[in-house]
Amino acid sequence: MSEQCSHDCSNCSKKCGDRTEKSSFLAEPNKLSKIGKVIGVVSGKGGVGKSLVTSLLASEMQKRGKRAAILDGDITGPSIPKVFGVHESLTGSDDGLNPAVTRGGTQVMSINLVLENDTDPVVWRGPVIANAVKQFWTDVIWTDVDFMFVDMPPGTGDVPLTVFQSLPVDGIVVVTSPQELVTMIVDKAVKMADMMNIPVLGIVENMAYFECEKCGERHYIFGESRIYEHAAELGISTVCRIPMDPALAVLCDEGRIEEKEGELLSDMLDKIEKA
C-alpha cells in the first residue's frame, strides 16, 4: 500500500493487495426485463394515500407517452390491482412471470394477483415479505419500461430497506397529509433516504383541502398545512397537493383511476423525467 493511499478504493485504479471493493446488494432483474428509471413511493405512516399517488404517477406518465409499471411492494395491504380494475390471473413460463397490464397499458405486479381471493390475508413475517418484493423484481418479465414506480409499505422497516438495497432506485417521492403528526413522520422517511444516498424528488400532500363545488372556496379539513415551509427546510423544491375529491375516490373504488382527466401531479412528473 502506498504511503499516499487515501483508502478510497472507488476512485483508485491501482490493484494493490489491500484493495477492498464496496459490496453491492443490488439484485439482477429478469434476463428478459428492460427497465429504465425506478422511483420509490414512500410514506412514514399508513393511510395517507401512497397507493393513490403511485397509481396517479403511473397512469399520468403513461398518458405522456411513456411506458409505466408498478411494482406493488405493499404485500400485506395491496390495493393497486383494485384501483386499476385488474383481476385476471398471471401467466408465465420457464423464463418468468408476466405482469398484468391495465387498460391504459401500465404493467402491474402485486401479491393480490397470485392469491386465490383478493381478500385473503398475507400472514407472513418481515423477511418473507421482503423476499417476495425482491422476487417481483427478479422473476417478473418487465417489458420496455421507461418508469417503474414501487409502491412501498409505510415505515422504515424490512421492505423499504430491501427495495433501497436491492433495486437501483433513482429517487423517491414522499407522500404525506396535512396533520402535524404526519409531518414529523415525513422526516423519518427523508432521513432514511439520505442514509441510503437516494435522492428525494419531492413531496405529495394528499387530502390537502376540500374545494366547494358551488362557491369554489377551499376548506382545510385538517387545518392549514406548512408543507411548503417544511419542504424548504428539508431542501425539497417540488411539492404537489391533491385535494379531497369524492369523484376521485369513486374512480379508485370502481377500478377506473386511468379515467381521471388532467394531471394532478404534473410538477412531480416533470421532476421524475429529469431524475
mmCIF file of C-alpha atoms in Angstrom:
data_model
loop_
_atom_site.group_PDB
_atom_site.id
_atom_site.type_symbol
_atom_site.label_atom_id
_atom_site.label_comp_id
_atom_site.label_asym_id
_atom_site.label_seq_id
_atom_site.Cartn_x
_atom_site.Cartn_y
_atom_site.Cartn_z
ATOM 1 C CA MET A 1 0.000 0.000 0.000
ATOM 2 C CA SER A 2 1.291 3.440 -0.913
ATOM 3 C CA GLU A 3 2.035 5.885 1.902
ATOM 4 C CA GLN A 4 -0.137 8.352 -0.001
ATOM 5 C CA CYS A 5 -3.121 6.000 -0.076
ATOM 6 C CA SER A 6 -6.435 7.785 0.543
ATOM 7 C CA HIS A 7 -8.168 4.488 1.374
ATOM 8 C CA ASP A 8 -10.859 5.372 -1.170
ATOM 9 C CA CYS A 9 -10.757 2.345 -3.479
ATOM 10 C CA SER A 10 -13.753 3.545 -5.508
ATOM 11 C CA ASN A 11 -11.647 6.348 -7.043
ATOM 12 C CA CYS A 12 -8.399 4.415 -7.366
ATOM 13 C CA SER A 13 -7.301 2.292 -10.331
ATOM 14 C CA LYS A 14 -4.358 0.583 -8.625
ATOM 15 C CA LYS A 15 -4.570 -3.168 -7.949
ATOM 16 C CA CYS A 16 -2.764 -3.349 -4.637
ATOM 17 C CA GLY A 17 -3.144 -6.232 -2.201
ATOM 18 C CA ASP A 18 -5.029 -4.107 0.267
ATOM 19 C CA ARG A 19 -7.702 -3.053 -2.207
ATOM 20 C CA THR A 20 -11.260 -3.511 -0.974
ATOM 21 C CA GLU A 21 -14.405 -3.089 -3.033
ATOM 22 C CA LYS A 22 -17.687 -1.831 -1.679
ATOM 23 C CA SER A 23 -20.125 -4.736 -1.691
ATOM 24 C CA SER A 24 -23.367 -4.350 -3.644
ATOM 25 C CA PHE A 25 -26.694 -5.862 -2.677
ATOM 26 C CA LEU A 26 -28.334 -4.984 -5.998
ATOM 27 C CA ALA A 27 -30.385 -7.832 -7.415
ATOM 28 C CA GLU A 28 -30.305 -8.640 -11.103
ATOM 29 C CA PRO A 29 -33.650 -8.197 -12.858
ATOM 30 C CA ASN A 30 -35.088 -10.957 -15.020
ATOM 31 C CA LYS A 31 -32.856 -11.505 -18.046
ATOM 32 C CA LEU A 32 -35.720 -10.541 -20.360
ATOM 33 C CA SER A 33 -36.615 -7.364 -18.484
ATOM 34 C CA LYS A 34 -35.824 -3.897 -19.719
ATOM 35 C CA ILE A 35 -36.329 -1.238 -17.050
ATOM 36 C CA GLY A 36 -35.438 2.439 -17.135
ATOM 37 C CA LYS A 37 -35.808 4.593 -14.031
ATOM 38 C CA VAL A 38 -37.039 3.182 -10.720
ATOM 39 C CA ILE A 39 -38.959 5.537 -8.439
ATOM 40 C CA GLY A 40 -39.961 4.595 -4.904
ATOM 41 C CA VAL A 41 -43.192 5.986 -3.464
ATOM 42 C CA VAL A 42 -42.911 6.062 0.319
ATOM 43 C CA SER A 43 -44.633 7.320 3.435
ATOM 44 C CA GLY A 44 -43.730 7.357 7.091
ATOM 45 C CA LYS A 45 -47.163 6.020 8.105
ATOM 46 C CA GLY A 46 -50.183 4.350 6.585
ATOM 47 C CA GLY A 47 -53.427 5.893 5.439
ATOM 48 C CA VAL A 48 -52.029 8.944 3.659
ATOM 49 C CA GLY A 49 -52.794 7.818 0.089
ATOM 50 C CA LYS A 50 -49.495 6.351 -1.062
ATOM 51 C CA SER A 51 -51.134 3.843 -3.408
ATOM 52 C CA LEU A 52 -53.309 6.595 -4.886
ATOM 53 C CA VAL A 53 -50.223 8.687 -5.632
ATOM 54 C CA THR A 54 -48.436 5.665 -7.125
ATOM 55 C CA SER A 55 -51.420 4.964 -9.373
ATOM 56 C CA LEU A 56 -51.702 8.584 -10.496
ATOM 57 C CA LEU A 57 -47.985 8.831 -11.243
ATOM 58 C CA ALA A 58 -48.087 5.699 -13.393
ATOM 59 C CA SER A 59 -51.308 6.489 -15.259
ATOM 60 C CA GLU A 60 -50.365 10.127 -15.878
ATOM 61 C CA MET A 61 -46.884 9.112 -17.040
ATOM 62 C CA GLN A 62 -48.496 6.586 -19.383
ATOM 63 C CA LYS A 63 -50.636 9.380 -20.857
ATOM 64 C CA ARG A 64 -47.428 11.300 -21.560
ATOM 65 C CA GLY A 65 -46.457 8.538 -23.937
ATOM 66 C CA LYS A 66 -44.064 6.742 -21.573
ATOM 67 C CA ARG A 67 -44.223 3.075 -20.623
ATOM 68 C CA ALA A 68 -45.027 2.852 -16.922
ATOM 69 C CA ALA A 69 -45.045 -0.049 -14.478
ATOM 70 C CA ILE A 70 -45.976 -0.543 -10.835
ATOM 71 C CA LEU A 71 -44.246 -2.993 -8.523
ATOM 72 C CA ASP A 72 -46.659 -3.255 -5.592
ATOM 73 C CA GLY A 73 -44.411 -3.706 -2.586
ATOM 74 C CA ASP A 74 -47.208 -3.336 -0.053
ATOM 75 C CA ILE A 75 -47.588 -7.084 0.408
ATOM 76 C CA THR A 76 -49.912 -7.046 3.414
ATOM 77 C CA GLY A 77 -52.098 -4.201 2.142
ATOM 78 C CA PRO A 78 -52.104 -4.380 -1.666
ATOM 79 C CA SER A 79 -54.594 -2.110 -3.412
ATOM 80 C CA ILE A 80 -53.057 -1.377 -6.813
ATOM 81 C CA PRO A 81 -54.975 -4.077 -8.778
ATOM 82 C CA LYS A 82 -58.326 -2.846 -7.451
ATOM 83 C CA VAL A 83 -57.556 0.782 -8.253
ATOM 84 C CA PHE A 84 -56.851 -0.185 -11.866
ATOM 85 C CA GLY A 85 -59.621 -2.783 -12.121
ATOM 86 C CA VAL A 86 -57.163 -5.620 -12.755
ATOM 87 C CA HIS A 87 -58.377 -9.056 -11.652
ATOM 88 C CA GLU A 88 -57.004 -11.625 -14.101
ATOM 89 C CA SER A 89 -54.573 -14.346 -13.056
ATOM 90 C CA LEU A 90 -50.947 -14.020 -14.011
ATOM 91 C CA THR A 91 -49.348 -16.054 -16.770
ATOM 92 C CA GLY A 92 -45.765 -17.178 -17.101
ATOM 93 C CA SER A 93 -43.239 -19.633 -18.438
ATOM 94 C CA ASP A 94 -39.853 -21.025 -17.508
ATOM 95 C CA ASP A 95 -38.453 -17.571 -18.278
ATOM 96 C CA GLY A 96 -40.541 -15.837 -15.623
ATOM 97 C CA LEU A 97 -43.892 -14.294 -14.752
ATOM 98 C CA ASN A 98 -45.716 -11.842 -16.995
ATOM 99 C CA PRO A 99 -47.122 -8.794 -15.202
ATOM 100 C CA ALA A 100 -50.758 -7.856 -15.603
ATOM 101 C CA VAL A 101 -51.435 -4.953 -17.972
ATOM 102 C CA THR A 102 -54.072 -2.318 -17.258
ATOM 103 C CA ARG A 103 -56.469 -0.904 -19.837
ATOM 104 C CA GLY A 104 -54.177 2.093 -20.211
ATOM 105 C CA GLY A 105 -51.069 -0.038 -20.700
ATOM 106 C CA THR A 106 -49.441 0.121 -17.258
ATOM 107 C CA GLN A 107 -47.689 -3.111 -16.244
ATOM 108 C CA VAL A 108 -48.572 -4.245 -12.718
ATOM 109 C CA MET A 109 -47.286 -6.878 -10.315
ATOM 110 C CA SER A 110 -48.997 -7.338 -6.956
ATOM 111 C CA ILE A 111 -49.421 -10.148 -4.454
ATOM 112 C CA ASN A 112 -53.194 -9.888 -4.955
ATOM 113 C CA LEU A 113 -52.738 -11.185 -8.489
ATOM 114 C CA VAL A 114 -51.455 -14.525 -7.191
ATOM 115 C CA LEU A 115 -53.870 -15.001 -4.272
ATOM 116 C CA GLU A 116 -56.955 -17.168 -4.747
ATOM 117 C CA ASN A 117 -59.131 -14.379 -3.325
ATOM 118 C CA ASP A 118 -58.122 -10.751 -3.140
ATOM 119 C CA THR A 119 -59.445 -10.576 0.426
ATOM 120 C CA ASP A 120 -57.151 -13.377 1.638
ATOM 121 C CA PRO A 121 -54.728 -12.002 4.267
ATOM 122 C CA VAL A 122 -50.984 -12.380 3.812
ATOM 123 C CA VAL A 123 -49.766 -13.531 7.222
ATOM 124 C CA TRP A 124 -46.013 -13.548 6.666
ATOM 125 C CA ARG A 125 -43.046 -12.394 8.713
ATOM 126 C CA GLY A 126 -40.928 -9.460 7.589
ATOM 127 C CA PRO A 127 -38.072 -11.328 5.851
ATOM 128 C CA VAL A 128 -40.534 -13.392 3.801
ATOM 129 C CA ILE A 129 -42.397 -10.262 2.716
ATOM 130 C CA ALA A 130 -39.146 -8.541 1.774
ATOM 131 C CA ASN A 131 -38.068 -11.553 -0.262
ATOM 132 C CA ALA A 132 -41.402 -11.564 -2.130
ATOM 133 C CA VAL A 133 -40.865 -7.939 -3.161
ATOM 134 C CA LYS A 134 -37.373 -8.797 -4.335
ATOM 135 C CA GLN A 135 -38.802 -11.657 -6.436
ATOM 136 C CA PHE A 136 -41.183 -9.221 -8.123
ATOM 137 C CA TRP A 137 -38.005 -7.622 -9.468
ATOM 138 C CA THR A 138 -36.023 -10.756 -10.303
ATOM 139 C CA ASP A 139 -38.737 -13.151 -11.520
ATOM 140 C CA VAL A 140 -41.140 -10.885 -13.422
ATOM 141 C CA ILE A 141 -40.544 -10.027 -17.079
ATOM 142 C CA TRP A 142 -40.902 -6.246 -17.268
ATOM 143 C CA THR A 143 -41.145 -5.237 -20.926
ATOM 144 C CA ASP A 144 -39.612 -1.965 -22.160
ATOM 145 C CA VAL A 145 -40.437 0.000 -19.000
ATOM 146 C CA ASP A 146 -39.451 3.674 -19.007
ATOM 147 C CA PHE A 147 -40.530 4.377 -15.426
ATOM 148 C CA MET A 148 -41.198 1.819 -12.712
ATOM 149 C CA PHE A 149 -42.999 3.039 -9.587
ATOM 150 C CA VAL A 150 -42.553 0.958 -6.449
ATOM 151 C CA ASP A 151 -45.464 1.266 -4.008
ATOM 152 C CA MET A 152 -43.788 0.568 -0.680
ATOM 153 C CA PRO A 153 -45.409 -0.197 2.660
ATOM 154 C CA PRO A 154 -45.284 2.597 5.246
ATOM 155 C CA GLY A 155 -42.423 2.998 7.642
ATOM 156 C CA THR A 156 -38.700 2.285 7.522
ATOM 157 C CA GLY A 157 -38.653 -1.484 8.055
ATOM 158 C CA ASP A 158 -37.635 -4.594 6.137
ATOM 159 C CA VAL A 159 -39.337 -3.903 2.809
ATOM 160 C CA PRO A 160 -38.204 -0.302 2.256
ATOM 161 C CA LEU A 161 -34.684 -1.344 3.250
ATOM 162 C CA THR A 162 -34.807 -4.310 0.829
ATOM 163 C CA VAL A 163 -36.024 -2.076 -2.006
ATOM 164 C CA PHE A 164 -33.382 0.564 -1.352
ATOM 165 C CA GLN A 165 -30.608 -2.035 -1.250
ATOM 166 C CA SER A 166 -31.792 -4.476 -3.933
ATOM 167 C CA LEU A 167 -33.265 -2.221 -6.610
ATOM 168 C CA PRO A 168 -31.434 0.585 -8.442
ATOM 169 C CA VAL A 169 -33.731 3.298 -7.082
ATOM 170 C CA ASP A 170 -33.223 6.628 -8.869
ATOM 171 C CA GLY A 171 -35.250 8.648 -6.393
ATOM 172 C CA ILE A 172 -38.231 8.648 -4.066
ATOM 173 C CA VAL A 173 -41.488 10.555 -3.766
ATOM 174 C CA VAL A 174 -42.720 11.064 -0.202
ATOM 175 C CA VAL A 175 -46.468 11.072 0.409
ATOM 176 C CA THR A 176 -47.979 12.879 3.376
ATOM 177 C CA SER A 177 -51.149 14.541 4.642
ATOM 178 C CA PRO A 178 -51.548 17.934 6.368
ATOM 179 C CA GLN A 179 -51.508 16.838 10.027
ATOM 180 C CA GLU A 180 -48.505 17.946 12.077
ATOM 181 C CA LEU A 181 -48.024 14.379 13.339
ATOM 182 C CA VAL A 182 -47.615 13.121 9.766
ATOM 183 C CA THR A 183 -45.187 15.950 9.029
ATOM 184 C CA MET A 184 -42.970 14.637 11.813
ATOM 185 C CA ILE A 185 -43.124 11.145 10.283
ATOM 186 C CA VAL A 186 -42.111 12.556 6.876
ATOM 187 C CA ASP A 187 -38.748 13.468 8.358
ATOM 188 C CA LYS A 188 -38.084 9.796 9.126
ATOM 189 C CA ALA A 189 -38.667 8.760 5.504
ATOM 190 C CA VAL A 190 -36.491 11.591 4.203
ATOM 191 C CA LYS A 191 -33.682 10.783 6.628
ATOM 192 C CA MET A 192 -33.791 7.100 5.677
ATOM 193 C CA ALA A 193 -33.417 8.052 2.015
ATOM 194 C CA ASP A 194 -30.474 10.283 2.927
ATOM 195 C CA MET A 195 -28.860 7.395 4.825
ATOM 196 C CA MET A 196 -29.206 5.216 1.697
ATOM 197 C CA ASN A 197 -27.920 8.022 -0.575
ATOM 198 C CA ILE A 198 -31.173 8.101 -2.570
ATOM 199 C CA PRO A 199 -32.452 11.479 -3.818
ATOM 200 C CA VAL A 200 -35.810 12.753 -2.548
ATOM 201 C CA LEU A 201 -37.508 14.074 -5.686
ATOM 202 C CA GLY A 202 -40.450 15.711 -3.977
ATOM 203 C CA ILE A 203 -43.383 15.568 -1.594
ATOM 204 C CA VAL A 204 -47.041 14.972 -2.407
ATOM 205 C CA GLU A 205 -49.544 16.204 0.157
ATOM 206 C CA ASN A 206 -52.756 14.216 -0.154
ATOM 207 C CA MET A 207 -56.121 15.346 1.299
ATOM 208 C CA ALA A 208 -54.719 18.862 1.293
ATOM 209 C CA TYR A 209 -58.088 20.611 1.207
ATOM 210 C CA PHE A 210 -61.703 20.316 0.084
ATOM 211 C CA GLU A 211 -62.965 22.670 -2.612
ATOM 212 C CA CYS A 212 -66.672 23.512 -2.607
ATOM 213 C CA GLU A 213 -68.292 22.819 -5.968
ATOM 214 C CA LYS A 214 -70.751 25.691 -5.549
ATOM 215 C CA CYS A 215 -68.602 28.583 -4.395
ATOM 216 C CA GLY A 216 -65.090 27.327 -5.123
ATOM 217 C CA GLU A 217 -63.894 28.108 -1.606
ATOM 218 C CA ARG A 218 -61.209 25.858 -0.173
ATOM 219 C CA HIS A 219 -61.788 24.280 3.225
ATOM 220 C CA TYR A 220 -58.787 22.917 5.118
ATOM 221 C CA ILE A 221 -60.253 19.936 6.962
ATOM 222 C CA PHE A 222 -57.035 19.160 8.825
ATOM 223 C CA GLY A 223 -56.099 22.808 9.251
ATOM 224 C CA GLU A 224 -53.707 24.902 7.196
ATOM 225 C CA SER A 225 -50.623 22.907 6.331
ATOM 226 C CA ARG A 226 -46.997 24.012 6.389
ATOM 227 C CA ILE A 227 -45.959 21.700 3.584
ATOM 228 C CA TYR A 228 -44.118 24.325 1.521
ATOM 229 C CA GLU A 229 -42.231 25.681 4.505
ATOM 230 C CA HIS A 230 -41.387 22.199 5.752
ATOM 231 C CA ALA A 231 -40.242 21.068 2.299
ATOM 232 C CA ALA A 232 -37.962 24.102 2.105
ATOM 233 C CA GLU A 233 -36.495 23.221 5.495
ATOM 234 C CA LEU A 234 -35.700 19.757 4.126
ATOM 235 C CA GLY A 235 -34.213 21.186 0.933
ATOM 236 C CA ILE A 236 -37.021 19.769 -1.240
ATOM 237 C CA SER A 237 -38.208 22.061 -4.028
ATOM 238 C CA THR A 238 -41.003 20.047 -5.665
ATOM 239 C CA VAL A 239 -44.337 19.885 -3.838
ATOM 240 C CA CYS A 240 -47.705 18.745 -5.205
ATOM 241 C CA ARG A 241 -51.054 18.836 -3.435
ATOM 242 C CA ILE A 242 -54.071 16.606 -4.032
ATOM 243 C CA PRO A 243 -57.468 17.819 -2.770
ATOM 244 C CA MET A 244 -60.173 15.703 -1.206
ATOM 245 C CA ASP A 245 -62.286 14.757 -4.215
ATOM 246 C CA PRO A 246 -65.232 12.343 -3.942
ATOM 247 C CA ALA A 247 -65.123 11.798 -7.722
ATOM 248 C CA LEU A 248 -61.524 10.609 -7.479
ATOM 249 C CA ALA A 249 -62.468 8.222 -4.678
ATOM 250 C CA VAL A 250 -65.222 6.756 -6.873
ATOM 251 C CA LEU A 251 -62.773 6.175 -9.724
ATOM 252 C CA CYS A 252 -60.463 4.284 -7.345
ATOM 253 C CA ASP A 253 -63.290 2.195 -5.889
ATOM 254 C CA GLU A 254 -64.527 1.258 -9.363
ATOM 255 C CA GLY A 255 -61.064 0.461 -10.772
ATOM 256 C CA ARG A 256 -61.126 3.382 -13.193
ATOM 257 C CA ILE A 257 -58.243 5.540 -11.972
ATOM 258 C CA GLU A 258 -56.938 5.874 -15.538
ATOM 259 C CA GLU A 259 -60.087 7.795 -16.473
ATOM 260 C CA LYS A 260 -59.033 10.730 -14.261
ATOM 261 C CA GLU A 261 -58.761 13.730 -16.556
ATOM 262 C CA GLY A 262 -55.871 16.159 -16.379
ATOM 263 C CA GLU A 263 -52.645 15.911 -14.404
ATOM 264 C CA LEU A 264 -52.737 16.318 -10.652
ATOM 265 C CA LEU A 265 -49.007 15.651 -10.376
ATOM 266 C CA SER A 266 -47.534 17.458 -13.377
ATOM 267 C CA ASP A 267 -44.675 19.114 -11.471
ATOM 268 C CA MET A 268 -43.693 15.787 -9.931
ATOM 269 C CA LEU A 269 -43.783 14.058 -13.320
ATOM 270 C CA ASP A 270 -41.515 16.740 -14.743
ATOM 271 C CA LYS A 271 -39.074 16.217 -11.874
ATOM 272 C CA ILE A 272 -39.146 12.431 -12.309
ATOM 273 C CA GLU A 273 -38.480 12.675 -16.030
ATOM 274 C CA LYS A 274 -35.385 14.763 -15.295
ATOM 275 C CA ALA A 275 -34.137 12.496 -12.487
#
